[in-house]
PDB file of C-alpha atoms in Angstrom:
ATOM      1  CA  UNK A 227     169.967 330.268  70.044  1.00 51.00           C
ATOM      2  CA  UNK A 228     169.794 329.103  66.530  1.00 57.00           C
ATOM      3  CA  UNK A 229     166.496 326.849  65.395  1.00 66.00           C
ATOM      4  CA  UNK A 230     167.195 323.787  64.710  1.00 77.00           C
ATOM      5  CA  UNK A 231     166.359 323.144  61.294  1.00 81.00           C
ATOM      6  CA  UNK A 232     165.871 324.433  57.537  1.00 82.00           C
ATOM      7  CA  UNK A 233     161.830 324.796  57.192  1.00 90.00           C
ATOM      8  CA  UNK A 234     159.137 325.340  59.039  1.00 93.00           C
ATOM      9  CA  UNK A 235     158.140 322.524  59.952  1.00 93.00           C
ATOM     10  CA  UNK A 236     161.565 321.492  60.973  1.00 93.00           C
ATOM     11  CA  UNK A 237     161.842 323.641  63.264  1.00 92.00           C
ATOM     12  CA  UNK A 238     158.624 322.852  64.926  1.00 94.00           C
ATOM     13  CA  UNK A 239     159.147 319.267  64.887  1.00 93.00           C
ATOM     14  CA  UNK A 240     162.813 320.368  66.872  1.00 92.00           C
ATOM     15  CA  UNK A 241     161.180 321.951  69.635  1.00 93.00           C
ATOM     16  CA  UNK A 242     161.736 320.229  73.403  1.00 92.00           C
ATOM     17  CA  UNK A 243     158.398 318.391  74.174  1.00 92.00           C
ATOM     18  CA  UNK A 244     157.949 320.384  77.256  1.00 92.00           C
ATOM     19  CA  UNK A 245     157.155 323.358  75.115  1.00 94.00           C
ATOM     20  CA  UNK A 246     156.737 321.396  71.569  1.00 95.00           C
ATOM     21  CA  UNK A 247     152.487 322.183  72.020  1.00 96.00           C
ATOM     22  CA  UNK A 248     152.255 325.708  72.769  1.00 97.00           C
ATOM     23  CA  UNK A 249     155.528 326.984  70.719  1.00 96.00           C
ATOM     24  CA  UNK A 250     153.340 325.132  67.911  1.00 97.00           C
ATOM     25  CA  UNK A 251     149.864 326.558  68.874  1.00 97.00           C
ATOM     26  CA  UNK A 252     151.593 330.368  68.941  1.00 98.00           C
ATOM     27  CA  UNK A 253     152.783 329.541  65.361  1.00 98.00           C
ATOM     28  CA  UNK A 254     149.419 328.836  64.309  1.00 98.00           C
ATOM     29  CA  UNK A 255     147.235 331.775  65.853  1.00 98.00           C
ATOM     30  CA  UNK A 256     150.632 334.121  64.308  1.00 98.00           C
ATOM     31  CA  UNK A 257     149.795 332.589  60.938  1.00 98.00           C
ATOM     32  CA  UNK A 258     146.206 332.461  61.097  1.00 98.00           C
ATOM     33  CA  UNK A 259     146.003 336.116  61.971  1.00 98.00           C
ATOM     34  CA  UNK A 260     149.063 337.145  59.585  1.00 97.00           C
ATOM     35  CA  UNK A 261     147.656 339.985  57.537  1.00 97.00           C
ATOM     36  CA  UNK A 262     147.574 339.342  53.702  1.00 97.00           C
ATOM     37  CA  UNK A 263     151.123 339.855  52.257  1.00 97.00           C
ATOM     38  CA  UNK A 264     153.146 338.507  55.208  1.00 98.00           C
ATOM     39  CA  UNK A 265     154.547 334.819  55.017  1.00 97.00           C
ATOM     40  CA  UNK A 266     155.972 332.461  57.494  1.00 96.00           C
ATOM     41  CA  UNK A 267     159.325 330.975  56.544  1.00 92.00           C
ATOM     42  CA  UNK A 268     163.185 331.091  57.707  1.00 88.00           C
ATOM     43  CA  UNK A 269     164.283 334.477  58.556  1.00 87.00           C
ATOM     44  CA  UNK A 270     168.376 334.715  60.202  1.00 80.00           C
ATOM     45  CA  UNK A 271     168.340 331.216  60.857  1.00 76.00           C
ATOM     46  CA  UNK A 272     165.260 331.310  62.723  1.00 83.00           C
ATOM     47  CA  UNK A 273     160.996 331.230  62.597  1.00 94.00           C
ATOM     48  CA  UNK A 274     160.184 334.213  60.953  1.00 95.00           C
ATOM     49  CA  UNK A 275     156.842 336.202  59.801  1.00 98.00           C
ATOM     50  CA  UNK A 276     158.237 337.852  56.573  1.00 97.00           C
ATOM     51  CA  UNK A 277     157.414 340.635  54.146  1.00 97.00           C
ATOM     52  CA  UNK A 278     159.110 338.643  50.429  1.00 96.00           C
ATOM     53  CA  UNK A 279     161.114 339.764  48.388  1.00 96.00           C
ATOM     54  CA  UNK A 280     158.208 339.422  45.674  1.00 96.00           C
ATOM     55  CA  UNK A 281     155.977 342.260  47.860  1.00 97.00           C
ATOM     56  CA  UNK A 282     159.265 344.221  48.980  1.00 97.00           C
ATOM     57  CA  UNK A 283     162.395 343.600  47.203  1.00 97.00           C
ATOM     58  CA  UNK A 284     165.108 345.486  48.453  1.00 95.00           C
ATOM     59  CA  UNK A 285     164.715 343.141  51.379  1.00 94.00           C
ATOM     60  CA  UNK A 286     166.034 343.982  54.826  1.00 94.00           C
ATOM     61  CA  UNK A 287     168.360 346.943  54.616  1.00 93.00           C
ATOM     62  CA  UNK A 288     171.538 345.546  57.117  1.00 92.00           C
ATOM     63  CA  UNK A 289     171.436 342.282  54.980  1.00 92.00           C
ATOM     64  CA  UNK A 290     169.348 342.816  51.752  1.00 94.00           C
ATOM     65  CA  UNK A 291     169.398 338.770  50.934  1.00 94.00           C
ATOM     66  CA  UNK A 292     166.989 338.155  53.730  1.00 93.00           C
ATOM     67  CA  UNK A 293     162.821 339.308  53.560  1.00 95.00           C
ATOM     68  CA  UNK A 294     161.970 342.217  55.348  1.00 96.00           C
ATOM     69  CA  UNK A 295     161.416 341.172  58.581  1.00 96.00           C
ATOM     70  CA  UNK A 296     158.143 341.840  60.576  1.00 97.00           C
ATOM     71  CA  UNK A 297     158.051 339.104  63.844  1.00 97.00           C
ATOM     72  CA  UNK A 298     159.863 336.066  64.799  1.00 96.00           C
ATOM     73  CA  UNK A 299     158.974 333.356  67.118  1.00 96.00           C
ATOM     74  CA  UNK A 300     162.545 331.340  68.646  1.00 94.00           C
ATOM     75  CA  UNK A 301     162.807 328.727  71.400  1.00 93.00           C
ATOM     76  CA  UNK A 302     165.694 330.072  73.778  1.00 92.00           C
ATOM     77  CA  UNK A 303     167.434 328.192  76.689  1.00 90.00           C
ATOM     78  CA  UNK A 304     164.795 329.898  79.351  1.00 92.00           C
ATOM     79  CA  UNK A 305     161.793 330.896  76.998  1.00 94.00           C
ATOM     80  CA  UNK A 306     159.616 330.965  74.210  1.00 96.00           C
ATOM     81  CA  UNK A 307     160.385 333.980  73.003  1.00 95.00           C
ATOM     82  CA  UNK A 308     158.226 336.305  70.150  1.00 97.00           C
ATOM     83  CA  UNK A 309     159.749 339.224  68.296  1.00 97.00           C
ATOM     84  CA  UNK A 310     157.592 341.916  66.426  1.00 97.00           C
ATOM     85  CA  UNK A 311     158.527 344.676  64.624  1.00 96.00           C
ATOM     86  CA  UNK A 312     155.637 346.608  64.710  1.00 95.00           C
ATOM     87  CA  UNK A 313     155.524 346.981  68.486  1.00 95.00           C
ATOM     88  CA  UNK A 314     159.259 348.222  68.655  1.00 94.00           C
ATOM     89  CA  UNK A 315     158.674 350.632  66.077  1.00 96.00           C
ATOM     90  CA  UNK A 316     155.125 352.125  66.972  1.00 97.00           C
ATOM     91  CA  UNK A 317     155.015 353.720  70.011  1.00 96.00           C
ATOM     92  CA  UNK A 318     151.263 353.636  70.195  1.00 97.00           C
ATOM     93  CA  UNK A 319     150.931 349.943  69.014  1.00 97.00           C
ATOM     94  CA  UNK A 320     153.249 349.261  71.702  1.00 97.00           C
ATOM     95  CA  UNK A 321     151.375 351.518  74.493  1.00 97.00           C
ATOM     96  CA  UNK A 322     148.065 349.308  73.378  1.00 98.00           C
ATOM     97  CA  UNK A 323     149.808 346.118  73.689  1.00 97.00           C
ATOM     98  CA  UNK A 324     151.237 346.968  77.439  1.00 97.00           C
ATOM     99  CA  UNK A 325     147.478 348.123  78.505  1.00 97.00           C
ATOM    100  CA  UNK A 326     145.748 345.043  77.197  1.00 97.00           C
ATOM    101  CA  UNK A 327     148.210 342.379  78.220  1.00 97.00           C
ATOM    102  CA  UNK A 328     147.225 342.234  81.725  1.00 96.00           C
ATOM    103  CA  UNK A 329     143.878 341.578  80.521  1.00 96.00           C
ATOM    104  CA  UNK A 330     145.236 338.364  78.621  1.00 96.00           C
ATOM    105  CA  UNK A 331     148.164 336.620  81.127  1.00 94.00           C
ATOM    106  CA  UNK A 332     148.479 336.780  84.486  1.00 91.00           C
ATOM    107  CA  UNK A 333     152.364 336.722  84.474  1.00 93.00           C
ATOM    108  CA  UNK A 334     154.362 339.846  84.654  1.00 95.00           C
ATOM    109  CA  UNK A 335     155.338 341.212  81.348  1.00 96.00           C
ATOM    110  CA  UNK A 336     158.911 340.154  80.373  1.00 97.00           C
ATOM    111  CA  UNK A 337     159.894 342.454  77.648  1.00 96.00           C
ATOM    112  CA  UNK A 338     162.932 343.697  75.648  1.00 93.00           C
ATOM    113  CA  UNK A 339     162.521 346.755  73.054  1.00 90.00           C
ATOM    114  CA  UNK A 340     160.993 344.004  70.119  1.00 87.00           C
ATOM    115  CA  UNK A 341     161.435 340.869  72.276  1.00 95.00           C
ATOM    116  CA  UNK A 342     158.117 339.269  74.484  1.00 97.00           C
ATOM    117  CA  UNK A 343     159.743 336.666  76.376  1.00 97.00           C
ATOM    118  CA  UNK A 344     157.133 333.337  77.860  1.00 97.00           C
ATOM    119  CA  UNK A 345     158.726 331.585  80.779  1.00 95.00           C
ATOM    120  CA  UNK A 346     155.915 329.670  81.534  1.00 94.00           C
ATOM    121  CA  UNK A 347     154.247 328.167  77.818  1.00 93.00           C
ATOM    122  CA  UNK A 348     150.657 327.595  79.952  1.00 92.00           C
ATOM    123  CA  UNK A 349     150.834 331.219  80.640  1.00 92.00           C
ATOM    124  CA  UNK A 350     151.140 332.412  76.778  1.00 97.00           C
ATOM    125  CA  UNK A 351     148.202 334.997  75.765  1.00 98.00           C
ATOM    126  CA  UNK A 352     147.789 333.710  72.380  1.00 98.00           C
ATOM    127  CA  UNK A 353     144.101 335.375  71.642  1.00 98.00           C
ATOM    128  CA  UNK A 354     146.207 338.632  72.346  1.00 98.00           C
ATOM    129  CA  UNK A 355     148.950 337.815  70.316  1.00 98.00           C
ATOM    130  CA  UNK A 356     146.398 336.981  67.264  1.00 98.00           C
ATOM    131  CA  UNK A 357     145.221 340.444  67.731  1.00 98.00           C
ATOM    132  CA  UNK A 358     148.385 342.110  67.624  1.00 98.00           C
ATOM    133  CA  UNK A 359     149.431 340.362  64.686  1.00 98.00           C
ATOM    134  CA  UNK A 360     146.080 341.676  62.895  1.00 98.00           C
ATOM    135  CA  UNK A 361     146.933 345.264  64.439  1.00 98.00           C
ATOM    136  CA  UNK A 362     149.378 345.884  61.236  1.00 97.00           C
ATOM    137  CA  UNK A 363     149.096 345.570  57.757  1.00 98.00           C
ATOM    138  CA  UNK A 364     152.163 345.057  55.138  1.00 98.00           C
ATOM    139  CA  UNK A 365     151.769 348.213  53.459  1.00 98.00           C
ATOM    140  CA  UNK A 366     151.611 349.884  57.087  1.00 97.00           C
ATOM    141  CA  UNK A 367     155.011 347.823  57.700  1.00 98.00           C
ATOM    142  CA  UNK A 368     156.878 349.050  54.588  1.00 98.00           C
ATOM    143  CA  UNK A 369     155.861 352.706  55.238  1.00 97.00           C
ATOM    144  CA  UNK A 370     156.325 352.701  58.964  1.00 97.00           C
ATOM    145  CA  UNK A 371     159.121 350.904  57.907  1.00 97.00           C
ATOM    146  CA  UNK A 372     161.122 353.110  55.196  1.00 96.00           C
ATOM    147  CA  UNK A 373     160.228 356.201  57.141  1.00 96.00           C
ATOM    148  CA  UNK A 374     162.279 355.261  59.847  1.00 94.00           C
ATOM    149  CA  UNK A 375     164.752 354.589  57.341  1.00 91.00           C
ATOM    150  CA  UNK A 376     165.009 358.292  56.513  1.00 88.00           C
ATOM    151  CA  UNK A 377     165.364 359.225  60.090  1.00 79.00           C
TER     152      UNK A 377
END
């Protein structure tokens, strides 16, 4: 589902009230815990948590126009759902985050290979999603990044 709208802000101010509070409180503890280098803005159409082009410019490699992509938080017909790179690229950052989220949410885990999916926005672990975001830096990114690349 495309956002609705150009910036950031329009797309939070687009979100259905029923989830318009936490889809906005996960965008804040994702940007308040964004390591240095990484910037919100519009990435494929949507909310995106971006390496620029000024820190990494050849950009994404299947469409070089766009930032190098690290997460993405979307509002879909059934959920609120939160991409991140890291986690579908890292085997062991993705083994951490499967241990500790039982610790955070007592909902089952609903997720795809980059894709976290929140049926229920009360249910969200957003202190756990803070510390995942902290859990890579940019220059980890790139070089986790460009070496699968070369694979």
């Amino acid at each position: 589902m495309k956002a609705n709208g150009n910036t950031v802000e329009a797309i939070l101010e687009n979100i259905p009230t029923e989830r318009a509070a936490a889809f906005r409180e996960l965008h804040e503890v994702i940007v308040k815990n964004l390591p240095k280098g990484f910037e919100p803005g519009i990435s494929y159409g949507g909310l995106g948590y971006v390496v620029p082009h000024s820190k990494y410019p050849a950009g994404y490699h299947c469409k070089p126009i766009e930032p190098l992509p690290f997460a993405g938080l979307a509002n879909q017909k059934n959920s609120i759902n939160f991409y991140h790179m890291g986690i579908y690229s890292d085997p062991k950052l993705l083994q951490w985050f499967v241990a500790e989220y039982p610790k955070h949410s007592s909902q089952k885990l609903d997720m795809g290979k980059s894709c976290i999916r929140f049926k229920k926005p009360e249910a969200i672990p957003f202190a756990l999603i803070g510390e995942l975001m902290q859990k890579m830096s940019v220059e980890q990114w790139i070089n986790l990044y460009e070496s699968l690349l070369k694979k």
